[in-house]
Tab-separated table of C-alpha atoms and ligand atoms in Angstrom:
chain	number	residue	atom	x	y	z
W	1	MET	CA	108.965	81.905	112.543
W	2	GLN	CA	108.695	82.150	116.308
W	3	HIS	CA	106.659	84.896	117.933
W	4	ALA	CA	106.424	85.561	121.580
W	5	THR	CA	102.684	86.171	122.339
W	6	SER	CA	101.107	88.768	124.468
W	7	PRO	CA	98.972	87.504	127.419
W	8	GLU	CA	95.813	88.975	125.745
W	9	GLY	CA	96.619	87.428	122.394
W	10	GLU	CA	95.418	90.477	120.486
W	11	ASN	CA	96.304	94.194	120.383
W	12	SER	CA	94.880	96.176	123.150
W	13	CYS	CA	94.788	99.875	124.182
W	14	ASP	CA	93.444	99.116	127.630
W	15	GLN	CA	95.987	96.648	128.804
W	16	PRO	CA	99.336	97.512	130.310
W	17	PRO	CA	102.245	96.744	127.906
W	18	PRO	CA	103.384	93.177	128.292
W	19	SER	CA	106.933	92.652	129.615
W	20	SER	CA	108.110	90.925	126.370
W	21	THR	CA	109.045	93.231	123.504
W	22	LEU	CA	108.064	90.883	120.791
W	23	THR	CA	104.416	90.235	120.849
W	24	VAL	CA	102.635	89.183	117.720
W	25	GLU	CA	99.815	86.673	117.451
W	26	GLN	CA	98.053	86.470	114.149
W	27	ASN	CA	95.165	84.765	112.610
W	28	PRO	CA	96.931	82.031	110.683
W	29	SER	CA	94.749	82.352	107.605
W	30	THR	CA	94.800	86.163	107.187
W	31	GLY	CA	97.750	87.177	109.328
W	32	VAL	CA	95.333	89.865	110.842
W	33	LEU	CA	95.175	90.567	114.510
W	34	SER	CA	91.605	89.889	115.410
W	35	SER	CA	90.732	93.202	117.002
W	36	VAL	CA	92.075	95.213	114.029
W	37	ALA	CA	90.449	92.800	111.562
W	38	ALA	CA	87.045	93.281	113.108
W	39	ARG	CA	87.213	96.958	112.553
W	40	LEU	CA	88.428	96.811	108.900
W	41	PRO	CA	85.801	97.113	106.149
W	42	GLU	CA	86.461	93.690	104.667
W	43	VAL	CA	89.361	91.263	104.761
W	44	ALA	CA	88.466	88.931	101.909
W	45	ASP	CA	91.160	90.636	99.713
W	46	TRP	CA	93.705	90.875	102.474
W	47	SER	CA	96.384	89.194	100.326
W	48	ASP	CA	95.772	91.556	97.313
W	49	TRP	CA	98.198	94.340	97.573
W	50	ARG	CA	95.929	96.735	95.645
W	51	TRP	CA	93.329	96.197	98.346
W	52	GLN	CA	95.942	96.999	100.908
W	53	VAL	CA	96.762	100.272	99.087
W	54	ARG	CA	93.060	101.201	98.703
W	55	ASN	CA	92.449	100.556	102.372
W	56	ARG	CA	95.400	102.396	103.706
W	57	VAL	CA	94.693	104.376	106.965
W	58	ARG	CA	95.015	107.947	105.726
W	59	ARG	CA	92.715	109.998	108.035
W	60	VAL	CA	92.702	110.394	111.764
W	61	SER	CA	88.999	109.293	111.741
W	62	GLN	CA	90.026	105.921	110.312
W	63	LEU	CA	92.759	105.543	112.864
W	64	LYS	CA	90.177	106.280	115.623
W	65	THR	CA	87.887	103.578	114.157
W	66	LEU	CA	90.764	100.980	114.241
W	67	PHE	CA	91.925	102.070	117.733
W	68	PRO	CA	88.920	103.651	119.579
W	69	ASP	CA	91.014	104.262	122.679
W	70	LEU	CA	93.732	106.129	120.949
W	71	ASP	CA	94.555	109.593	122.302
W	72	ILE	CA	94.507	111.622	119.110
W	73	ALA	CA	95.825	114.809	120.548
W	74	GLY	CA	98.541	116.107	118.209
W	75	VAL	CA	97.921	113.281	115.519
W	76	ALA	CA	95.795	115.630	113.374
W	77	GLU	CA	98.430	118.430	113.515
W	78	ALA	CA	101.330	116.117	112.682
W	79	THR	CA	99.295	114.448	109.787
W	80	ALA	CA	98.613	117.820	108.353
W	81	ARG	CA	102.368	118.580	108.270
W	82	PHE	CA	103.559	115.073	107.236
W	83	PRO	CA	101.138	112.735	105.447
W	84	MET	CA	99.990	109.469	107.049
W	85	ALA	CA	99.434	106.166	105.391
W	86	ILE	CA	99.358	102.828	107.174
W	87	THR	CA	98.579	99.581	105.349
W	88	PRO	CA	95.954	97.388	107.077
W	89	TYR	CA	98.672	94.712	107.255
W	90	TYR	CA	101.064	96.979	109.075
W	91	ALA	CA	98.356	98.294	111.367
W	92	SER	CA	97.532	94.721	112.249
W	93	LEU	CA	100.995	94.352	113.806
W	94	ILE	CA	100.304	97.109	116.383
W	95	GLN	CA	99.863	95.492	119.819
W	96	ARG	CA	99.465	98.622	121.999
W	97	CYS	CA	98.102	102.066	120.994
W	98	ASP	CA	100.943	103.986	122.487
W	99	ASN	CA	104.593	104.777	121.879
W	100	THR	CA	105.812	101.730	123.669
W	101	ASP	CA	104.753	99.719	120.650
W	102	PRO	CA	107.466	99.900	118.006
W	103	ILE	CA	105.039	99.483	115.119
W	104	PHE	CA	102.775	102.140	116.471
W	105	ARG	CA	105.685	104.428	116.962
W	106	MET	CA	107.004	104.052	113.434
W	107	SER	CA	103.563	104.509	111.777
W	108	VAL	CA	101.168	106.739	113.741
W	109	PRO	CA	101.941	110.426	113.657
W	110	GLN	CA	102.967	112.132	116.865
W	111	MET	CA	102.821	115.725	118.152
W	112	GLU	CA	106.690	115.454	118.589
W	113	GLU	CA	107.079	115.614	114.815
W	114	LEU	CA	106.387	119.315	115.139
W	115	ILE	CA	109.417	119.897	117.342
W	116	GLU	CA	111.936	121.905	115.263
W	117	PRO	CA	115.376	122.301	116.763
W	118	VAL	CA	117.579	124.421	114.539
W	119	CYS	CA	119.863	121.553	113.665
W	120	LEU	CA	117.050	119.880	111.605
W	121	SER	CA	116.178	120.678	108.082
W	122	ASP	CA	114.021	119.275	105.254
W	123	ASP	CA	116.891	118.036	103.260
W	124	PRO	CA	119.975	117.573	105.550
W	125	LEU	CA	121.720	115.380	103.015
W	126	GLU	CA	121.389	118.050	100.479
W	127	GLU	CA	120.118	115.606	97.880
W	128	ASP	CA	118.419	118.463	95.985
W	129	ALA	CA	121.767	120.089	95.466
W	130	ASP	CA	123.254	116.832	93.970
W	131	MET	CA	120.452	116.537	91.305
W	132	PRO	CA	121.745	117.181	87.834
W	133	ILE	CA	118.155	116.201	86.748
W	134	PRO	CA	115.134	116.502	89.058
W	135	GLY	CA	114.828	113.192	90.850
W	136	LEU	CA	118.303	111.848	89.959
W	137	VAL	CA	120.837	112.201	92.833
W	138	HIS	CA	124.418	111.929	91.604
W	139	ARG	CA	126.718	112.198	94.674
W	140	TYR	CA	129.228	109.354	94.600
W	141	THR	CA	131.037	109.037	91.301
W	142	ASP	CA	130.015	105.546	90.448
W	143	ARG	CA	126.458	105.624	91.756
W	144	ALA	CA	123.240	107.441	91.189
W	145	LEU	CA	119.858	107.330	92.971
W	146	LEU	CA	116.585	107.769	91.119
W	147	ILE	CA	113.530	108.866	92.944
W	148	ALA	CA	111.089	106.775	90.810
W	149	THR	CA	107.940	107.703	92.767
W	150	THR	CA	106.931	109.889	95.721
W	151	MET	CA	104.319	107.290	96.868
W	152	CYS	CA	104.777	104.659	99.678
W	153	SER	CA	102.253	102.303	100.974
W	154	MET	CA	103.151	103.390	104.504
W	155	TYR	CA	104.680	106.692	105.470
W	156	CYS	CA	107.326	105.960	108.104
W	157	ARG	CA	107.434	108.687	110.743
W	158	HIS	CA	111.118	108.612	110.748
W	159	CYS	CA	111.485	108.988	106.917
W	160	THR	CA	114.553	110.877	105.609
W	161	ARG	CA	112.602	112.074	102.621
W	162	LYS	CA	109.715	113.526	104.472
W	163	ARG	CA	109.959	116.487	102.212
W	164	VAL	CA	108.985	114.297	99.262
W	165	ALA	CA	107.270	111.140	100.383
W	166	GLY	CA	103.477	111.294	100.168
W	167	HIS	CA	102.948	115.088	99.724
W	168	ARG	CA	101.935	114.342	96.167
W	169	GLU	CA	101.835	110.769	95.146
W	170	SER	CA	103.132	110.467	91.650
W	171	GLY	CA	105.598	108.428	89.606
W	172	ILE	CA	108.399	109.483	87.194
W	173	THR	CA	107.123	110.690	83.828
W	174	PRO	CA	108.349	109.139	80.481
W	175	ALA	CA	109.854	112.454	79.514
W	176	ARG	CA	111.840	112.562	82.702
W	177	LEU	CA	112.827	108.891	82.391
W	178	LYS	CA	114.293	109.764	78.974
W	179	GLN	CA	116.340	112.583	80.554
W	180	VAL	CA	117.586	110.184	83.261
W	181	THR	CA	118.588	107.674	80.563
W	182	ARG	CA	120.380	110.206	78.541
W	183	TYR	CA	122.309	111.394	81.701
W	184	LEU	CA	123.376	107.815	82.491
W	185	THR	CA	124.506	107.328	78.982
W	186	GLU	CA	126.563	110.477	79.100
W	187	HIS	CA	128.124	109.433	82.416
W	188	PRO	CA	129.628	106.039	81.939
W	189	GLU	CA	131.407	106.304	85.307
W	190	ILE	CA	127.912	105.413	86.844
W	191	HIS	CA	127.877	101.695	87.297
W	192	ASP	CA	125.257	101.293	89.976
W	193	VAL	CA	121.771	102.762	89.908
W	194	ILE	CA	119.483	102.750	92.967
W	195	VAL	CA	115.904	102.935	92.203
W	196	SER	CA	114.285	104.529	95.275
W	197	GLY	CA	111.494	106.897	96.272
W	198	GLY	CA	109.109	106.871	97.812
W	199	ASP	CA	108.827	103.081	97.450
W	200	PRO	CA	109.255	101.805	93.800
W	201	PHE	CA	107.319	98.618	94.630
W	202	THR	CA	104.165	100.642	94.939
W	203	LEU	CA	104.347	101.252	91.184
W	204	PRO	CA	102.388	98.958	88.866
W	205	THR	CA	104.681	96.193	87.697
W	206	GLN	CA	104.556	97.507	84.107
W	207	ALA	CA	105.511	101.006	85.153
W	208	LEU	CA	108.452	99.687	87.247
W	209	GLU	CA	109.562	97.546	84.329
W	210	SER	CA	109.672	100.544	81.979
W	211	ILE	CA	112.047	102.201	84.513
W	212	LEU	CA	114.252	99.067	84.873
W	213	SER	CA	114.337	98.501	81.210
W	214	ALA	CA	115.389	102.085	80.473
W	215	ILE	CA	118.267	101.861	83.069
W	216	ARG	CA	119.275	98.448	81.677
W	217	SER	CA	119.518	99.854	78.219
W	218	VAL	CA	122.607	101.811	79.353
W	219	PRO	CA	125.422	99.252	78.837
W	220	THR	CA	127.744	100.975	81.440
W	221	VAL	CA	125.307	100.333	84.244
W	222	ASP	CA	126.398	97.146	85.975
W	223	ILE	CA	123.853	96.732	88.793
W	224	ILE	CA	120.464	97.948	89.660
W	225	ARG	CA	119.399	98.195	93.280
W	226	VAL	CA	115.820	98.788	94.418
W	227	GLY	CA	115.299	100.416	97.710
W	228	THR	CA	111.922	99.401	99.221
W	229	ARG	CA	110.131	98.988	102.537
W	230	THR	CA	107.402	96.889	100.843
W	231	PRO	CA	108.501	93.394	102.254
W	232	VAL	CA	108.055	95.045	105.572
W	233	VAL	CA	104.838	96.999	105.314
W	234	MET	CA	103.027	95.262	102.410
W	235	PRO	CA	104.659	91.891	101.831
W	236	MET	CA	101.778	90.639	99.704
W	237	ARG	CA	103.090	92.953	96.959
W	238	ILE	CA	105.995	90.601	96.353
W	239	THR	CA	104.054	88.588	93.809
W	240	ASP	CA	105.324	85.998	91.322
W	241	GLU	CA	104.479	88.477	88.645
W	242	LEU	CA	106.727	91.144	90.179
W	243	VAL	CA	109.554	88.652	90.852
W	244	THR	CA	109.403	87.247	87.320
W	245	MET	CA	109.706	90.755	85.936
W	246	LEU	CA	112.702	91.650	88.277
W	247	ARG	CA	114.544	88.590	87.116
W	248	ARG	CA	114.640	89.922	83.576
W	249	TYR	CA	116.883	92.815	84.687
W	250	HIS	CA	119.612	90.990	86.626
W	251	PRO	CA	121.836	91.769	88.313
W	252	VAL	CA	119.150	93.245	90.492
W	253	TYR	CA	119.630	93.760	94.235
W	254	VAL	CA	116.980	94.652	96.808
W	255	ASN	CA	117.686	96.762	99.800
W	256	THR	CA	114.890	96.692	102.350
W	257	HIS	CA	114.218	98.329	105.626
W	258	PHE	CA	113.304	96.212	108.674
W	259	ASN	CA	113.810	98.032	111.993
W	260	HIS	CA	112.275	95.712	114.536
W	261	PRO	CA	111.986	91.938	115.029
W	262	ALA	CA	108.123	92.315	115.278
W	263	GLU	CA	108.219	93.117	111.553
W	264	LEU	CA	109.641	89.669	110.824
W	265	THR	CA	106.292	88.036	110.242
W	266	PRO	CA	105.554	84.889	108.379
W	267	ALA	CA	104.257	87.048	105.414
W	268	ALA	CA	107.542	89.039	105.456
W	269	VAL	CA	109.566	85.875	105.456
W	270	GLU	CA	107.550	84.626	102.411
W	271	ALA	CA	108.142	87.857	100.519
W	272	CYS	CA	111.858	87.796	101.157
W	273	THR	CA	112.001	84.124	100.297
W	274	ARG	CA	110.416	84.800	96.922
W	275	LEU	CA	112.968	87.462	96.130
W	276	ALA	CA	115.932	85.442	97.351
W	277	ASP	CA	114.711	82.362	95.403
W	278	ALA	CA	114.723	84.595	92.254
W	279	GLY	CA	118.500	85.091	92.848
W	280	ILE	CA	118.008	88.669	94.107
W	281	PRO	CA	120.603	89.405	96.867
W	282	MET	CA	118.893	91.233	99.710
W	283	GLY	CA	120.294	93.746	102.113
W	284	ASN	CA	118.728	95.573	105.063
W	285	GLN	CA	119.133	99.250	106.012
W	286	THR	CA	118.013	99.779	109.619
W	287	VAL	CA	117.644	103.257	111.092
W	288	LEU	CA	118.498	103.471	114.806
W	289	LEU	CA	115.367	104.779	116.309
W	290	LYS	CA	114.721	105.818	119.896
W	291	GLY	CA	112.106	103.615	121.486
W	292	VAL	CA	112.091	101.201	118.632
W	293	ASN	CA	115.429	99.516	118.265
W	294	ASP	CA	117.941	101.439	120.344
W	295	ASP	CA	118.523	98.349	122.379
W	296	PRO	CA	121.354	95.964	121.850
W	297	VAL	CA	119.227	92.781	122.379
W	298	VAL	CA	116.487	94.020	119.988
W	299	MET	CA	119.122	94.779	117.377
W	300	GLU	CA	120.750	91.363	117.855
W	301	THR	CA	117.351	89.642	117.524
W	302	LEU	CA	116.628	91.602	114.355
W	303	CYS	CA	119.966	90.801	112.760
W	304	ARG	CA	119.666	87.127	113.620
W	305	GLY	CA	116.124	86.974	112.098
W	306	LEU	CA	117.242	88.772	108.966
W	307	VAL	CA	120.023	86.372	108.171
W	308	ARG	CA	117.724	83.515	108.726
W	309	MET	CA	115.479	84.919	105.978
W	310	ARG	CA	118.529	85.456	103.775
W	311	VAL	CA	118.550	89.285	104.206
W	312	ARG	CA	122.027	90.533	104.969
W	313	PRO	CA	122.070	93.376	107.581
W	314	TYR	CA	123.859	96.019	105.562
W	315	TYR	CA	123.598	99.380	107.267
W	316	MET	CA	122.492	100.579	110.695
W	317	PHE	CA	122.005	104.319	110.059
W	318	GLN	CA	122.192	107.072	112.678
W	319	CYS	CA	118.909	109.010	112.338
W	320	ASP	CA	119.301	111.826	109.861
W	321	LEU	CA	118.893	115.467	110.945
W	322	VAL	CA	115.506	115.556	109.136
W	323	ARG	CA	112.807	117.898	110.307
W	324	GLY	CA	110.115	115.956	112.119
W	325	VAL	CA	112.300	113.176	113.599
W	326	GLU	CA	113.791	114.756	116.672
W	327	HIS	CA	111.993	112.350	118.978
W	328	PHE	CA	113.581	109.364	117.220
W	329	ARG	CA	117.124	110.630	117.533
W	330	THR	CA	119.591	108.685	119.704
W	331	PRO	CA	122.982	109.827	120.925
W	332	LEU	CA	125.730	108.655	118.599
W	333	THR	CA	127.218	106.837	121.622
W	334	ARG	CA	124.203	104.522	121.608
W	335	GLY	CA	124.991	103.168	118.163
W	336	ILE	CA	128.652	102.619	119.140
W	337	GLU	CA	127.476	100.776	122.220
W	338	ILE	CA	125.252	98.550	120.158
W	339	MET	CA	128.016	97.787	117.733
W	340	GLU	CA	130.305	96.879	120.691
W	341	TYR	CA	127.606	94.496	121.830
W	342	LEU	CA	127.066	92.826	118.514
W	343	ARG	CA	130.765	92.240	117.716
W	344	GLY	CA	131.775	88.857	118.992
W	345	ARG	CA	128.178	87.728	119.587
W	346	LEU	CA	127.125	87.608	115.916
W	347	SER	CA	128.941	86.424	112.866
W	348	GLY	CA	130.247	89.295	110.619
W	349	LEU	CA	127.644	88.331	108.149
W	350	ALA	CA	124.980	89.509	110.554
W	351	ILE	CA	126.564	92.750	111.677
W	352	PRO	CA	125.546	95.848	109.783
W	353	SER	CA	127.940	98.809	109.264
W	354	PHE	CA	126.937	101.649	111.594
W	355	VAL	CA	126.999	104.848	109.404
W	356	VAL	CA	126.239	108.455	109.773
W	357	ASP	CA	124.929	109.915	106.563
W	358	ALA	CA	126.663	113.215	107.007
W	359	PRO	CA	124.868	116.529	106.884
W	360	HIS	CA	125.686	118.804	103.990
W	361	GLY	CA	125.790	115.930	101.681
W	362	GLY	CA	129.022	114.571	103.122
W	363	GLY	CA	127.942	110.889	102.423
W	364	LYS	CA	128.031	107.996	104.554
W	365	ILE	CA	130.711	107.859	107.263
W	366	PRO	CA	131.270	104.525	109.066
W	367	VAL	CA	131.436	104.900	112.831
W	368	SER	CA	132.624	102.051	115.023
W	369	PRO	CA	134.027	101.285	118.469
W	370	ASN	CA	137.749	102.005	118.643
W	371	TYR	CA	139.698	98.788	118.118
W	372	ILE	CA	143.082	100.444	117.716
W	373	VAL	CA	144.614	101.084	121.012
W	374	SER	CA	148.038	102.250	120.105
W	375	MET	CA	150.432	102.401	117.097
W	376	SER	CA	154.233	102.556	116.818
W	377	PRO	CA	156.353	102.224	113.675
W	378	THR	CA	156.699	98.457	114.357
W	379	HIS	CA	153.514	97.385	116.034
W	380	THR	CA	149.787	98.204	116.177
W	381	VAL	CA	148.049	97.378	119.358
W	382	LEU	CA	144.526	96.115	118.719
W	383	ARG	CA	141.686	95.333	121.076
W	384	ASN	CA	139.121	92.512	120.498
W	385	PHE	CA	135.521	92.321	121.737
W	386	GLU	CA	136.588	90.618	124.930
W	387	GLY	CA	139.082	93.321	125.838
W	388	MET	CA	142.096	91.209	124.840
W	389	LEU	CA	145.016	93.300	123.588
W	390	VAL	CA	147.205	91.960	120.776
W	391	ALA	CA	150.258	93.373	118.980
W	392	TYR	CA	150.156	93.165	115.209
W	393	PRO	CA	153.770	93.427	113.866
W	394	GLU	CA	154.352	95.354	110.631
W	395	PRO	CA	156.015	93.362	107.797
W	396	GLY	CA	159.803	93.169	107.407
W	397	LEU	CA	160.648	93.406	111.056
W	398	HIS	CA	162.610	90.147	111.176
W	399	GLY	CA	162.988	90.094	114.871
W	400	ARG	CA	163.408	93.862	115.268
W	401	GLY	CA	161.487	95.573	118.077
W	402	GLY	CA	161.483	92.821	120.598
W	403	THR	CA	160.592	89.183	120.730
W	404	VAL	CA	157.295	88.785	119.092
W	405	GLY	CA	155.303	86.033	120.588
W	406	ARG	CA	156.719	86.284	124.124
W	407	GLN	CA	153.781	85.915	126.464
W	408	ALA	CA	152.907	88.036	129.423
W	409	SER	CA	153.536	86.631	132.840
W	410	ASP	CA	152.478	87.480	136.286
W	411	GLU	CA	156.055	88.393	137.296
W	412	SER	CA	156.354	91.209	134.667
W	413	ALA	CA	152.809	92.256	133.705
W	414	PRO	CA	153.126	94.078	130.460
W	415	GLY	CA	151.344	97.298	129.420
W	416	VAL	CA	150.425	98.747	126.098
W	417	TRP	CA	153.941	100.203	125.596
W	418	GLU	CA	155.399	96.703	125.816
W	419	LEU	CA	152.948	95.503	123.132
W	420	SER	CA	153.534	98.464	120.807
W	421	SER	CA	157.300	97.929	121.157
W	422	GLY	CA	157.049	94.343	120.381
W	423	ASN	CA	158.273	92.930	123.761
W	424	TYR	CA	154.911	91.208	124.308
W	425	SER	CA	152.290	89.953	121.860
W	426	LYS	CA	149.094	89.806	123.939
W	427	ILE	CA	147.482	90.725	127.152
W	428	GLN	CA	144.585	88.353	127.755
W	429	PRO	CA	141.717	88.837	130.177
W	430	GLN	CA	141.447	85.911	132.419
W	431	ASN	CA	137.713	85.713	133.082
W	432	THR	CA	136.229	85.353	129.532
W	433	VAL	CA	134.101	82.443	128.467
W	434	ARG	CA	136.674	81.512	125.829
W	435	HIS	CA	139.435	81.577	128.421
W	436	ALA	CA	137.475	79.255	130.760
W	437	ARG	CA	136.955	76.954	127.922
W	438	ARG	CA	140.536	76.743	127.115
W	439	GLN	CA	141.459	76.393	130.757
W	440	ARG	CA	139.249	73.266	130.981
W	441	GLY	CA	141.425	72.014	128.195
W	442	ILE	CA	141.021	69.630	125.319
W	443	PRO	CA	140.902	65.865	126.434
W	444	GLU	CA	144.340	64.347	126.015
W	445	GLN	CA	143.092	61.755	123.475
W	446	ARG	CA	141.884	64.464	121.078
W	447	GLN	CA	144.932	66.685	121.202
W	448	GLY	CA	146.607	66.960	117.799
W	449	GLU	CA	143.512	65.442	116.144
W	450	LEU	CA	142.444	67.389	113.078
W	451	THR	CA	140.582	64.673	111.246
W	452	LEU	CA	137.040	65.772	110.610
X	501	SF4	S1	109.089	103.601	102.817
X	501	SF4	FE1	111.065	104.680	102.728
X	501	SF4	S2	110.571	106.553	101.492
X	501	SF4	FE2	108.599	105.637	102.159
X	501	SF4	S3	108.223	106.748	104.018
X	501	SF4	FE3	109.245	104.808	104.605
X	501	SF4	S4	111.341	105.439	104.797
X	501	SF4	FE4	110.335	107.041	103.706
């Protein structure tokens, strides 16, 4: 795992932000940044996830101890409205005590959380209205989402379930779990159950096993997915014990939530490796966040890093219209711009789908740059990432609608109409890297050679 390093080599509130966006230097034995470690009560149990939970930063006074130069104006008010918790591990990734630091921005409460434009609400996805049983969201016919706990090890400032997460830290009761199991049994159309929260991996392994085992007892449930940010904010929780338990309930998928390349630490890689080695397919759901990852290069770096650790970039979400996240929202056009940048640079395997989780419970709506330029009954004109236009003929034309395959020439430069009517098959920009490579040509002795 490669990290660019800050000139100071440790987090600092006094220093100007370094020019590099990816700055992590860790103590190789503990993974703790030295200045944070010095202010923590003890680090002997750093790798024990229970220690991480016990030592979460929950109060402004603790934050002040860790970051003495922090300007705490507004932090207390925001914390009173939306709970704070930061694991020592995640706090150790903070390089600068201000909003230019992505980890800081995602974890430390800000005054801006109290901005309340009328378009925001506590439950914009109207999950509560789609709960036949408290805690079980049944929106799409074949899927259901279970809020297994309201606890997370870290309360993300951009959380879509700010109305639930952390206000009261509790797990699902056995009685409620019975109700859920009965509902799943009575609804055989549900084939996919997402265990979410809160963060299910904050539950003791045995408690999580009771939930998985209850869901698995319903024969019509095909797959179980666990939605968790634990590999990002408390990777030491991915223990052999947890992974061994998960394996008993296959097919189990894990969807996690990395938002920035600075989160791809050696500890996070190790956690994901454990899960992947247990045969658990992993996906990542990123939220597009202003000042964190609303930058094409940051997103490209994140996606490349994720596939290296066998985590498939799955969704890139437009920020939901949740109360308390206005300062994270980006224009929809920013997401489209980022998708335009990624396409052609990254393999499809590394490109997430950009989706808007629609207000009023409308569900996920994919949004992408427009690749269809024109359509006629005979041809669709498509654009690729380079700006090349190609005509795709409908089946059964048999030569109708022009001579498919005829090339554009300088003498009669074609337009989109000629493509959609089938008189030309492509318009090719001349100054692309690929075009230059083709112009250089393939050496004569290799032409026609396909032997590998
Ligand atoms: S881990 Fe998930 S549920 Fe918990 S605060 Fe973060 S985004 Fe919200």
